[in-house]
mmCIF file of C-alpha atoms in Angstrom:
data_model
loop_
_atom_site.group_PDB
_atom_site.id
_atom_site.type_symbol
_atom_site.label_atom_id
_atom_site.label_comp_id
_atom_site.label_asym_id
_atom_site.label_seq_id
_atom_site.Cartn_x
_atom_site.Cartn_y
_atom_site.Cartn_z
ATOM 1 C CA MET A 1 189.559 88.980 80.255
ATOM 2 C CA ASN A 2 188.673 85.768 82.371
ATOM 3 C CA THR A 3 191.638 86.350 84.785
ATOM 4 C CA TRP A 4 190.867 85.804 88.845
ATOM 5 C CA ARG A 5 190.361 89.918 89.298
ATOM 6 C CA ALA A 6 187.174 89.010 86.819
ATOM 7 C CA ARG A 7 186.162 86.515 88.648
ATOM 8 C CA LEU A 8 186.297 87.549 92.365
ATOM 9 C CA LEU A 9 186.017 91.390 92.236
ATOM 10 C CA PRO A 10 181.962 91.233 90.927
ATOM 11 C CA PRO A 11 181.013 89.123 93.822
ATOM 12 C CA ALA A 12 183.162 90.920 96.251
ATOM 13 C CA LEU A 13 181.531 94.436 95.533
ATOM 14 C CA ALA A 14 178.008 93.311 95.054
ATOM 15 C CA ILE A 15 178.694 91.474 98.600
ATOM 16 C CA VAL A 16 180.076 94.610 100.553
ATOM 17 C CA PHE A 17 177.353 97.150 98.454
ATOM 18 C CA ALA A 18 174.817 95.226 100.170
ATOM 19 C CA ALA A 19 176.239 94.760 103.258
ATOM 20 C CA VAL A 20 176.419 98.787 103.057
ATOM 21 C CA LEU A 21 172.914 98.874 101.802
ATOM 22 C CA CYS A 22 171.628 97.165 104.183
ATOM 23 C CA SER A 23 173.458 98.958 107.642
ATOM 24 C CA VAL A 24 172.246 101.988 106.377
ATOM 25 C CA VAL A 25 168.719 100.493 106.492
ATOM 26 C CA LEU A 26 169.695 99.359 110.130
ATOM 27 C CA LEU A 27 171.151 102.725 110.922
ATOM 28 C CA VAL A 28 167.985 104.267 109.979
ATOM 29 C CA SER A 29 165.569 102.032 111.882
ATOM 30 C CA GLY A 30 167.861 102.468 114.951
ATOM 31 C CA ALA A 31 169.523 99.131 115.179
ATOM 32 C CA ASN A 32 173.248 98.824 115.465
ATOM 33 C CA PRO A 33 174.703 96.770 112.223
ATOM 34 C CA LEU A 34 177.685 95.513 113.998
ATOM 35 C CA ALA A 35 175.749 93.993 116.808
ATOM 36 C CA THR A 36 172.957 92.418 113.988
ATOM 37 C CA LEU A 37 176.028 90.775 111.947
ATOM 38 C CA ALA A 38 177.780 89.746 115.047
ATOM 39 C CA GLU A 39 174.616 87.672 116.064
ATOM 40 C CA MET A 40 173.996 85.952 112.788
ATOM 41 C CA ILE A 41 177.762 85.065 112.863
ATOM 42 C CA ALA A 42 177.161 83.616 116.227
ATOM 43 C CA GLN A 43 174.092 81.629 115.671
ATOM 44 C CA VAL A 44 176.432 79.513 113.021
ATOM 45 C CA ALA A 45 177.753 78.111 116.256
ATOM 46 C CA ARG A 46 174.690 77.085 118.059
ATOM 47 C CA GLY A 47 172.553 73.815 118.395
ATOM 48 C CA THR A 48 172.367 72.072 114.366
ATOM 49 C CA THR A 49 172.669 75.439 113.018
ATOM 50 C CA SER A 50 175.945 74.978 110.901
ATOM 51 C CA VAL A 51 175.137 71.071 110.001
ATOM 52 C CA ASP A 52 171.641 72.772 108.938
ATOM 53 C CA ILE A 53 173.217 75.525 106.989
ATOM 54 C CA VAL A 54 175.306 73.048 104.696
ATOM 55 C CA ASN A 55 172.525 70.796 104.471
ATOM 56 C CA THR A 56 170.110 73.540 102.359
ATOM 57 C CA ALA A 57 173.546 74.441 100.611
ATOM 58 C CA GLY A 58 173.540 71.173 99.339
ATOM 59 C CA ALA A 59 169.700 71.822 97.518
ATOM 60 C CA TYR A 60 170.919 75.263 96.737
ATOM 61 C CA TYR A 61 174.036 73.957 94.648
ATOM 62 C CA LEU A 62 171.753 71.750 92.984
ATOM 63 C CA VAL A 63 169.824 74.086 91.502
ATOM 64 C CA ALA A 64 172.496 76.956 91.391
ATOM 65 C CA ILE A 65 173.628 74.374 89.074
ATOM 66 C CA ALA A 66 170.836 73.399 87.317
ATOM 67 C CA ALA A 67 170.718 77.579 86.569
ATOM 68 C CA ALA A 68 174.376 77.850 85.373
ATOM 69 C CA ILE A 69 174.236 74.896 83.186
ATOM 70 C CA GLY A 70 171.140 77.104 81.201
ATOM 71 C CA PHE A 71 173.410 80.082 81.433
ATOM 72 C CA GLN A 72 176.034 78.722 80.023
ATOM 73 C CA MET A 73 174.316 78.862 76.638
ATOM 74 C CA ASN A 74 172.302 81.654 77.569
ATOM 75 C CA LEU A 75 169.423 79.882 78.187
ATOM 76 C CA LEU A 76 167.241 81.402 81.380
ATOM 77 C CA ASN A 77 165.787 78.071 82.624
ATOM 78 C CA ILE A 78 163.010 79.734 85.298
ATOM 79 C CA GLY A 79 161.143 76.373 85.673
ATOM 80 C CA ILE A 80 163.782 74.902 88.056
ATOM 81 C CA GLU A 81 160.840 76.045 90.669
ATOM 82 C CA GLY A 82 158.826 73.369 89.167
ATOM 83 C CA GLN A 83 161.008 71.199 88.006
ATOM 84 C CA TYR A 84 162.654 70.305 91.656
ATOM 85 C CA LYS A 85 159.161 70.336 93.203
ATOM 86 C CA LEU A 86 157.164 67.588 90.812
ATOM 87 C CA ALA A 87 160.835 65.409 90.605
ATOM 88 C CA ALA A 88 160.392 65.613 94.599
ATOM 89 C CA CYS A 89 156.640 64.503 94.425
ATOM 90 C CA VAL A 90 156.551 61.956 92.191
ATOM 91 C CA ALA A 91 159.848 60.671 93.341
ATOM 92 C CA ALA A 92 158.327 60.298 96.545
ATOM 93 C CA ILE A 93 155.346 58.978 95.606
ATOM 94 C CA VAL A 94 156.857 56.102 93.614
ATOM 95 C CA GLY A 95 159.460 55.241 96.545
ATOM 96 C CA GLY A 96 156.888 55.151 98.817
ATOM 97 C CA ALA A 97 154.870 52.655 96.651
ATOM 98 C CA ILE A 98 157.826 50.035 95.596
ATOM 99 C CA SER A 99 160.267 47.691 97.994
ATOM 100 C CA LEU A 100 163.821 46.962 96.439
ATOM 101 C CA PRO A 101 166.645 46.225 98.089
ATOM 102 C CA PHE A 102 168.810 48.984 100.487
ATOM 103 C CA GLY A 103 170.899 51.423 97.584
ATOM 104 C CA LEU A 104 168.734 49.896 95.093
ATOM 105 C CA HIS A 105 165.999 51.426 96.144
ATOM 106 C CA ALA A 106 167.494 54.927 96.647
ATOM 107 C CA VAL A 107 169.384 55.069 93.458
ATOM 108 C CA VAL A 108 165.457 54.022 91.467
ATOM 109 C CA ILE A 109 164.439 57.393 93.293
ATOM 110 C CA VAL A 110 167.498 59.454 92.507
ATOM 111 C CA VAL A 111 166.869 58.232 88.808
ATOM 112 C CA VAL A 112 162.760 58.539 88.657
ATOM 113 C CA GLY A 113 163.542 62.587 90.360
ATOM 114 C CA ALA A 114 166.278 63.354 87.807
ATOM 115 C CA VAL A 115 163.683 61.672 84.334
ATOM 116 C CA VAL A 116 160.766 63.796 86.086
ATOM 117 C CA GLY A 117 162.627 67.208 85.982
ATOM 118 C CA ALA A 118 164.145 66.322 82.618
ATOM 119 C CA ALA A 119 160.779 65.301 81.213
ATOM 120 C CA TRP A 120 159.276 68.609 82.741
ATOM 121 C CA SER A 121 162.184 71.285 81.614
ATOM 122 C CA GLY A 122 161.971 69.616 78.012
ATOM 123 C CA ILE A 123 158.632 70.192 77.489
ATOM 124 C CA ALA A 124 160.111 73.770 77.249
ATOM 125 C CA ALA A 125 163.241 73.072 75.257
ATOM 126 C CA LEU A 126 160.376 71.087 72.496
ATOM 127 C CA LEU A 127 158.774 74.565 72.349
ATOM 128 C CA LYS A 128 161.492 76.655 72.050
ATOM 129 C CA VAL A 129 163.044 74.592 69.209
ATOM 130 C CA TYR A 130 160.138 73.568 66.890
ATOM 131 C CA ARG A 131 157.870 76.835 68.011
ATOM 132 C CA GLY A 132 160.656 79.679 68.461
ATOM 133 C CA VAL A 133 159.035 79.796 71.965
ATOM 134 C CA SER A 134 160.992 81.391 74.760
ATOM 135 C CA GLU A 135 162.324 79.206 77.426
ATOM 136 C CA VAL A 136 161.194 82.544 79.823
ATOM 137 C CA ILE A 137 157.699 82.438 79.052
ATOM 138 C CA SER A 138 157.258 78.652 78.882
ATOM 139 C CA THR A 139 158.834 78.029 81.954
ATOM 140 C CA ILE A 140 156.801 80.103 83.802
ATOM 141 C CA MET A 141 153.932 78.880 82.838
ATOM 142 C CA LEU A 142 155.136 75.447 83.275
ATOM 143 C CA ASN A 143 156.005 76.686 87.063
ATOM 144 C CA MET A 144 152.291 77.328 87.705
ATOM 145 C CA LEU A 145 150.952 73.874 86.292
ATOM 146 C CA ALA A 146 153.370 72.182 87.736
ATOM 147 C CA ILE A 147 151.921 73.688 91.237
ATOM 148 C CA GLY A 148 148.724 72.003 90.135
ATOM 149 C CA VAL A 149 149.717 68.652 89.412
ATOM 150 C CA VAL A 150 151.299 68.602 92.573
ATOM 151 C CA ALA A 151 148.429 69.814 94.293
ATOM 152 C CA TYR A 152 147.007 67.015 92.255
ATOM 153 C CA LEU A 153 149.269 64.182 92.977
ATOM 154 C CA VAL A 154 149.754 64.283 96.963
ATOM 155 C CA PRO A 155 146.117 63.794 97.903
ATOM 156 C CA THR A 156 145.748 61.352 94.956
ATOM 157 C CA PHE A 157 148.729 58.951 96.117
ATOM 158 C CA GLY A 158 149.099 60.437 99.794
ATOM 159 C CA GLU A 159 147.361 60.098 102.616
ATOM 160 C CA LEU A 160 146.346 62.143 106.098
ATOM 161 C CA ARG A 161 148.821 62.098 108.721
ATOM 162 C CA GLY A 162 147.218 64.205 111.552
ATOM 163 C CA ASN A 163 146.790 67.721 109.724
ATOM 164 C CA THR A 164 149.294 66.896 107.083
ATOM 165 C CA GLN A 165 148.782 65.581 103.496
ATOM 166 C CA GLY A 166 151.651 63.902 102.490
ATOM 167 C CA THR A 167 153.089 61.014 100.258
ATOM 168 C CA LYS A 168 153.768 56.953 101.739
ATOM 169 C CA ILE A 169 156.301 57.029 104.089
ATOM 170 C CA ILE A 170 159.295 55.640 102.151
ATOM 171 C CA PRO A 171 160.512 52.437 103.624
ATOM 172 C CA ASP A 172 164.129 51.456 105.499
ATOM 173 C CA SER A 173 165.385 50.596 102.201
ATOM 174 C CA GLY A 174 164.939 53.501 100.165
ATOM 175 C CA GLN A 175 166.088 56.100 102.894
ATOM 176 C CA VAL A 176 170.012 57.205 102.303
ATOM 177 C CA PRO A 177 171.385 57.536 105.905
ATOM 178 C CA GLY A 178 173.227 60.811 107.385
ATOM 179 C CA VAL A 179 176.924 61.597 108.391
ATOM 180 C CA PRO A 180 176.658 62.308 111.803
ATOM 181 C CA LEU A 181 178.700 64.917 113.595
ATOM 182 C CA GLY A 182 178.244 64.216 117.458
ATOM 183 C CA GLY A 183 175.637 67.498 118.936
ATOM 184 C CA ALA A 184 176.088 69.729 115.847
ATOM 185 C CA GLY A 185 173.283 67.242 113.829
ATOM 186 C CA THR A 186 173.499 65.056 111.166
ATOM 187 C CA MET A 187 174.724 65.814 107.435
ATOM 188 C CA PHE A 188 172.457 64.876 104.446
ATOM 189 C CA GLY A 189 174.025 61.753 103.167
ATOM 190 C CA LEU A 190 172.769 63.123 99.571
ATOM 191 C CA VAL A 191 175.068 66.321 100.464
ATOM 192 C CA LEU A 192 177.567 64.290 98.589
ATOM 193 C CA LEU A 193 175.411 63.739 95.665
ATOM 194 C CA ALA A 194 175.334 67.506 95.161
ATOM 195 C CA ALA A 195 179.526 67.460 95.247
ATOM 196 C CA ALA A 196 179.523 64.888 93.063
ATOM 197 C CA VAL A 197 177.207 66.660 90.718
ATOM 198 C CA GLY A 198 179.514 69.995 91.025
ATOM 199 C CA VAL A 199 182.442 67.586 89.787
ATOM 200 C CA GLY A 200 180.455 66.340 87.439
ATOM 201 C CA TYR A 201 179.645 69.997 85.695
ATOM 202 C CA ALA A 202 183.413 70.990 86.322
ATOM 203 C CA VAL A 203 184.259 68.676 84.037
ATOM 204 C CA LEU A 204 181.489 68.389 81.428
ATOM 205 C CA ILE A 205 181.607 72.073 80.873
ATOM 206 C CA ASP A 206 185.897 72.359 81.330
ATOM 207 C CA ARG A 207 186.942 68.862 79.815
ATOM 208 C CA THR A 208 184.729 67.637 77.084
ATOM 209 C CA ARG A 209 183.721 68.605 73.608
ATOM 210 C CA TYR A 210 180.178 69.144 74.579
ATOM 211 C CA GLY A 211 181.262 71.778 77.028
ATOM 212 C CA PHE A 212 182.931 73.293 74.376
ATOM 213 C CA GLU A 213 180.188 73.435 72.424
ATOM 214 C CA LEU A 214 177.936 74.410 74.941
ATOM 215 C CA ARG A 215 180.209 77.582 75.443
ATOM 216 C CA ALA A 216 180.979 78.457 72.219
ATOM 217 C CA SER A 217 177.213 78.368 71.683
ATOM 218 C CA GLY A 218 176.563 80.797 74.409
ATOM 219 C CA LEU A 219 179.312 83.244 73.383
ATOM 220 C CA SER A 220 178.089 83.125 69.407
ATOM 221 C CA PRO A 221 175.390 81.028 68.385
ATOM 222 C CA THR A 222 176.342 82.021 64.655
ATOM 223 C CA ALA A 223 180.106 81.385 65.155
ATOM 224 C CA ALA A 224 178.834 77.804 67.062
ATOM 225 C CA THR A 225 176.340 77.180 64.040
ATOM 226 C CA ALA A 226 179.041 78.221 61.040
ATOM 227 C CA GLY A 227 181.427 75.845 63.217
ATOM 228 C CA GLY A 228 179.208 72.229 62.924
ATOM 229 C CA VAL A 229 177.762 72.677 66.154
ATOM 230 C CA ASN A 230 173.882 71.561 65.803
ATOM 231 C CA SER A 231 172.037 74.442 67.457
ATOM 232 C CA LYS A 232 168.733 72.825 68.538
ATOM 233 C CA ARG A 233 170.474 69.509 69.773
ATOM 234 C CA MET A 234 172.387 71.808 72.174
ATOM 235 C CA VAL A 235 168.819 73.858 73.397
ATOM 236 C CA MET A 236 167.436 70.474 74.107
ATOM 237 C CA SER A 237 170.566 68.824 75.705
ATOM 238 C CA ALA A 238 170.932 71.706 77.365
ATOM 239 C CA MET A 239 167.584 72.489 78.996
ATOM 240 C CA LEU A 240 167.159 68.348 79.682
ATOM 241 C CA ILE A 241 170.741 68.154 81.430
ATOM 242 C CA SER A 242 169.859 71.377 83.732
ATOM 243 C CA GLY A 243 165.934 69.895 84.375
ATOM 244 C CA ALA A 244 167.905 66.517 85.870
ATOM 245 C CA VAL A 245 169.792 68.103 87.978
ATOM 246 C CA ALA A 246 167.326 70.271 89.237
ATOM 247 C CA GLY A 247 165.203 67.035 89.684
ATOM 248 C CA LEU A 248 167.868 66.204 92.403
ATOM 249 C CA ALA A 249 167.192 69.193 94.486
ATOM 250 C CA GLY A 250 164.671 68.044 96.603
ATOM 251 C CA LEU A 251 166.011 64.749 97.243
ATOM 252 C CA PRO A 252 168.273 64.841 100.260
ATOM 253 C CA GLU A 253 165.775 66.012 102.267
ATOM 254 C CA ILE A 254 163.035 63.595 101.535
ATOM 255 C CA LEU A 255 165.785 60.618 101.469
ATOM 256 C CA GLY A 256 167.335 62.448 104.696
ATOM 257 C CA ARG A 257 164.866 63.302 106.957
ATOM 258 C CA ASP A 258 161.223 63.538 105.776
ATOM 259 C CA HIS A 259 160.991 60.646 104.078
ATOM 260 C CA THR A 260 157.395 62.168 102.463
ATOM 261 C CA PHE A 261 156.466 64.911 100.265
ATOM 262 C CA THR A 262 154.097 67.300 101.825
ATOM 263 C CA LEU A 263 152.142 70.457 100.614
ATOM 264 C CA ASN A 264 154.397 72.262 103.456
ATOM 265 C CA PHE A 265 157.560 70.960 101.189
ATOM 266 C CA PRO A 266 160.228 74.068 101.341
ATOM 267 C CA THR A 267 159.554 76.374 98.232
ATOM 268 C CA GLY A 268 161.932 79.194 96.650
ATOM 269 C CA TYR A 269 164.478 77.042 95.710
ATOM 270 C CA GLY A 270 164.414 77.490 92.129
ATOM 271 C CA PHE A 271 164.533 81.128 92.427
ATOM 272 C CA ALA A 272 167.549 81.547 94.830
ATOM 273 C CA GLY A 273 169.866 79.580 92.517
ATOM 274 C CA LEU A 274 169.130 81.746 89.455
ATOM 275 C CA ALA A 275 170.902 84.356 91.662
ATOM 276 C CA ILE A 276 173.698 81.744 93.388
ATOM 277 C CA ALA A 277 174.302 81.007 89.897
ATOM 278 C CA LEU A 278 175.246 85.121 89.027
ATOM 279 C CA LEU A 279 176.748 85.038 92.373
ATOM 280 C CA GLY A 280 179.074 82.348 91.745
ATOM 281 C CA ARG A 281 179.581 82.792 88.155
ATOM 282 C CA ASN A 282 178.365 80.048 87.143
ATOM 283 C CA HIS A 283 181.805 78.366 88.164
ATOM 284 C CA PRO A 284 181.480 75.364 90.378
ATOM 285 C CA ILE A 285 183.616 76.560 93.459
ATOM 286 C CA GLY A 286 181.975 80.251 93.106
ATOM 287 C CA VAL A 287 178.596 78.653 92.818
ATOM 288 C CA ALA A 288 179.603 76.355 96.414
ATOM 289 C CA PHE A 289 180.498 79.703 98.195
ATOM 290 C CA GLY A 290 177.050 81.367 96.483
ATOM 291 C CA ALA A 291 175.218 78.561 98.344
ATOM 292 C CA LEU A 292 177.182 78.737 101.328
ATOM 293 C CA LEU A 293 175.968 81.875 102.071
ATOM 294 C CA TRP A 294 172.505 82.120 101.224
ATOM 295 C CA SER A 295 171.856 79.299 103.279
ATOM 296 C CA PHE A 296 174.210 81.003 106.016
ATOM 297 C CA LEU A 297 172.038 84.131 105.670
ATOM 298 C CA ASP A 298 168.451 81.877 105.634
ATOM 299 C CA LYS A 299 169.275 80.330 108.886
ATOM 300 C CA SER A 300 170.716 83.296 110.602
ATOM 301 C CA SER A 301 167.745 85.344 109.858
ATOM 302 C CA LEU A 302 165.809 83.244 112.661
ATOM 303 C CA THR A 303 167.246 84.604 115.193
ATOM 304 C CA LEU A 304 167.270 87.834 114.281
ATOM 305 C CA ASP A 305 164.063 88.241 116.273
ATOM 306 C CA ASN A 306 166.075 87.952 119.565
ATOM 307 C CA ILE A 307 167.446 91.643 119.136
ATOM 308 C CA GLY A 308 164.939 93.212 117.639
ATOM 309 C CA VAL A 309 165.543 93.409 114.543
ATOM 310 C CA PRO A 310 163.373 92.300 112.055
ATOM 311 C CA LYS A 311 164.599 88.798 109.584
ATOM 312 C CA GLU A 312 163.208 90.457 106.357
ATOM 313 C CA ILE A 313 166.786 92.450 106.410
ATOM 314 C CA VAL A 314 167.904 89.621 105.288
ATOM 315 C CA THR A 315 165.910 89.792 102.433
ATOM 316 C CA ILE A 316 166.490 92.955 101.446
ATOM 317 C CA LEU A 317 170.391 91.540 102.096
ATOM 318 C CA GLN A 318 169.836 89.070 99.578
ATOM 319 C CA GLY A 319 167.943 90.994 97.169
ATOM 320 C CA ALA A 320 171.003 93.798 97.292
ATOM 321 C CA ILE A 321 173.150 91.042 96.428
ATOM 322 C CA VAL A 322 171.684 90.115 93.171
ATOM 323 C CA LEU A 323 171.099 93.878 91.668
ATOM 324 C CA SER A 324 174.728 94.727 92.911
ATOM 325 C CA VAL A 325 176.302 91.774 91.225
ATOM 326 C CA VAL A 326 174.777 92.071 88.081
ATOM 327 C CA VAL A 327 175.757 95.593 87.884
ATOM 328 C CA ALA A 328 179.296 94.720 89.371
ATOM 329 C CA TYR A 329 180.084 92.475 86.691
ATOM 330 C CA GLU A 330 178.840 94.364 83.718
ATOM 331 C CA LEU A 331 181.513 97.742 84.918
ATOM 332 C CA VAL A 332 184.548 95.012 85.520
ATOM 333 C CA ARG A 333 183.562 93.575 82.015
ATOM 334 C CA ARG A 334 184.032 97.097 80.510
ATOM 335 C CA ARG A 335 186.990 98.153 82.522
ATOM 336 C CA GLU A 336 188.752 94.741 81.624
ATOM 337 C CA LEU A 337 187.578 95.480 77.898
ATOM 338 C CA ALA A 338 189.299 98.500 78.047
ATOM 339 C CA ALA A 339 191.961 97.375 79.887
ATOM 340 C CA GLU A 340 192.824 94.841 76.792
ATOM 341 C CA GLN A 341 192.113 97.216 74.554
ATOM 342 C CA ARG A 342 194.722 99.751 75.821
ATOM 343 C CA ARG A 343 197.263 96.654 76.175
ATOM 344 C CA VAL A 344 196.095 96.023 72.105
ATOM 345 C CA GLY A 345 197.038 99.545 71.155
ATOM 346 C CA ARG A 346 200.311 99.725 72.960
ATOM 347 C CA ALA A 347 201.394 96.593 71.219
ATOM 348 C CA LEU A 348 200.253 97.560 67.762
ATOM 349 C CA GLY A 349 201.783 100.894 68.398
ATOM 350 C CA THR A 350 205.013 99.059 69.524
ATOM 351 C CA ALA A 351 205.039 97.048 66.326
ATOM 352 C CA ALA A 352 204.142 99.963 64.488
ATOM 353 C CA ALA A 353 207.228 102.293 65.088
ATOM 354 C CA PRO A 354 210.117 99.956 64.223
ATOM 355 C CA ALA A 355 208.523 99.077 61.210
ATOM 356 C CA ALA A 356 207.880 102.944 60.236
ATOM 357 C CA ALA A 357 211.293 103.056 60.902
ATOM 358 C CA GLY A 358 212.764 100.599 59.114
ATOM 359 C CA THR A 359 211.282 101.977 55.863
ATOM 360 C CA GLY A 360 212.285 105.525 56.508
ATOM 361 C CA GLY A 361 216.213 103.437 57.000
ATOM 362 C CA GLU A 362 215.349 102.173 53.679
ATOM 363 C CA ARG A 363 214.168 104.872 51.448
ATOM 364 C CA ALA A 364 217.478 106.670 53.108
#
């Protein structure tokens, strides 16, 4: 059932269904669906919107890859939201407090972000492995705890600039230059890190023994254990890697634009990453398209007020995509399974017929 049709059809059906649903909502509200879509698409070519979409998609891609790593082993890492925010906060504090040569300074900040994200997700991993606590419950609780820790760290180690409380500004040696694209804006340099993480994820999952064991544990934990896979080690490592990748998600904005962490730091990336991973079927390329789509919807929604359409229609569209993609995957899975069973039945019937004929001939 691992065919291109099974991979591409569900997200395509989900997007079409979501578009139809939002069209109905727009018609009921008196708006023109075609004009709304045209305005959303036209917005991409205006100003720096296209580059903003790519920059935001880089963060979305990292959190989605973090979620996909957990999904490979049927682990639901709800704590990505807290992991990336806490990691970004601590990394910014460290980055503003140290002084290192250019390049090395940024590397240290990136490593700190990954380590903090891994450590925070490691708490949930330890609770699951040694106490049997569901990672869903523990990571949700850790999200709330992370919000409190960030609210304590920023005033304690930061400074007040105008009406904004934030960490100390990261010096030039710790900043990552962007890629200037003329009038379209500047792409964050760490968007390239997101692409590298995607390549690393693809190699890890498809080209290594660890990736095989991870997928095997997700498909059948019992069979994987019987084959010699240490389930506790797999849970620990999967959660740690997922947290480490999540810890990188906030760094493109901090090192590429803001150079500080404030209490107004963007939220919601972690939960969007779960939806994007589902939409992309945990495949690195599929997740990339999902991240771009999600970012496009976020940015293009800002222009809907210009034509009298509430921007909340985008939230409806995103929610409909999430719900319909789950249903679509299940429908396609069942259809593919039934088709495979029919193929096996026909093959067995074809093989049985000559055997029966041969037996009859021998008796004759």
